[in-house]
């Protein structure tokens, strides 16, 4: 069975950094594209970025490009979201999800980033405030 468990959320001041963790089980990161998503209070969930399977190409939303970095450790079945220069508008609950999608890395991430997943984990809360 496929599982995604997010952790690492915290309260941080504007300009600070935080590293989120997505622990996965039931599949190999070589086979799944993994997306990071967030939901701010009163807003719909949005895609933050994605790491494709195999070569691990990464893609980011414009709002986080240059500040957030996605990487992974396949030996630990973990995908990371490094968040730097955090802003109050980054506040929200962060989730990871993924799927086994074929095709070029960009195609994989476009599919995962817009997919209507049946269920979501509890997420991890990030609050950026002074």
XYZ file of C-alpha atoms in Angstrom:
130
model
C 0.000 0.000 0.000
C 1.221 3.454 -0.910
C 1.787 5.936 1.895
C 2.991 9.535 2.144
C 3.827 11.085 5.515
C 4.799 14.736 5.808
C 6.788 16.259 8.676
C 9.046 19.149 9.582
C 6.566 21.997 9.753
C 7.086 24.707 12.332
C 6.749 28.369 13.191
C 9.478 30.434 11.540
C 10.186 34.129 11.135
C 10.076 35.843 7.742
C 13.357 35.342 5.946
C 13.981 32.089 7.768
C 14.396 28.556 6.488
C 12.687 25.248 7.034
C 13.142 21.725 5.663
C 10.131 19.511 5.168
C 10.204 15.756 4.829
C 7.994 13.413 2.842
C 8.486 9.794 3.883
C 7.081 7.355 1.375
C 6.435 3.633 1.411
C 4.936 0.995 -0.844
C 6.806 2.040 -3.966
C 10.157 3.136 -5.313
C 11.051 6.771 -5.919
C 12.509 5.581 -9.227
C 8.943 4.867 -10.352
C 6.935 7.770 -8.922
C 6.840 11.487 -9.581
C 6.324 13.286 -6.267
C 4.696 16.649 -5.857
C 4.680 19.104 -2.977
C 1.487 21.050 -2.415
C 0.244 23.596 0.082
C -3.021 24.999 1.276
C -3.125 28.438 2.810
C -5.942 29.386 5.202
C -9.115 30.035 3.233
C -7.557 29.106 -0.092
C -7.490 26.099 -2.362
C -4.615 23.675 -2.377
C -1.901 24.577 -4.874
C 1.151 22.925 -6.345
C 4.528 24.065 -5.038
C 6.790 21.851 -7.098
C 7.531 18.346 -8.259
C 10.370 15.902 -8.691
C 10.090 13.422 -11.530
C 10.963 9.756 -11.303
C 14.189 8.255 -12.642
C 16.468 11.243 -13.298
C 14.797 13.393 -10.654
C 14.211 16.528 -12.728
C 12.532 19.187 -10.600
C 10.008 21.895 -11.403
C 8.673 24.753 -9.267
C 5.755 27.118 -9.219
C 6.626 30.715 -9.981
C 5.798 31.809 -6.439
C 8.569 29.683 -4.904
C 11.134 29.462 -7.705
C 14.567 30.465 -6.450
C 13.574 30.042 -2.796
C 12.460 26.424 -2.529
C 14.426 23.314 -3.478
C 13.127 19.773 -3.866
C 15.451 16.812 -3.612
C 15.299 13.221 -2.489
C 17.193 10.402 -0.840
C 16.131 7.177 -2.523
C 17.972 5.069 0.049
C 15.766 6.569 2.766
C 12.571 6.744 0.674
C 12.324 10.423 1.500
C 11.642 13.543 -0.536
C 12.654 16.913 0.894
C 11.377 20.441 0.468
C 14.008 22.991 1.483
C 12.373 26.366 1.973
C 14.541 29.473 2.237
C 13.742 33.163 2.503
C 10.283 32.309 3.759
C 7.504 34.852 3.491
C 4.240 35.189 5.417
C 2.365 34.128 2.275
C 4.142 30.750 2.464
C 2.060 29.972 5.538
C -0.113 26.893 5.149
C -0.360 23.155 5.438
C 2.089 21.366 3.173
C 1.406 18.000 1.600
C 3.213 15.542 -0.610
C 1.598 13.172 -3.082
C 2.665 11.266 -6.121
C 1.860 8.794 -8.804
C 3.440 6.433 -11.257
C 3.320 8.471 -14.436
C 5.075 7.608 -17.666
C 6.551 10.069 -20.094
C 9.060 12.874 -20.033
C 9.847 14.441 -16.628
C 7.927 17.632 -17.394
C 4.917 15.586 -18.445
C 5.104 13.542 -15.273
C 5.111 16.649 -13.126
C 2.348 18.365 -15.048
C 0.175 15.318 -14.460
C 1.034 14.982 -10.762
C 0.725 18.708 -10.079
C -2.816 18.839 -11.465
C -4.049 15.399 -10.469
C -7.175 15.096 -8.364
C -5.916 12.671 -5.737
C -8.507 10.609 -3.859
C -6.963 11.158 -0.459
C -4.385 13.274 1.289
C -2.291 12.798 4.396
C -2.559 15.125 7.383
C 0.149 17.396 6.003
C 2.565 19.458 8.048
C 1.847 23.024 9.118
C 4.183 25.886 8.284
C 3.621 29.281 9.855
C 5.734 32.229 8.781
C 5.250 35.078 11.201
C 7.204 37.494 13.330
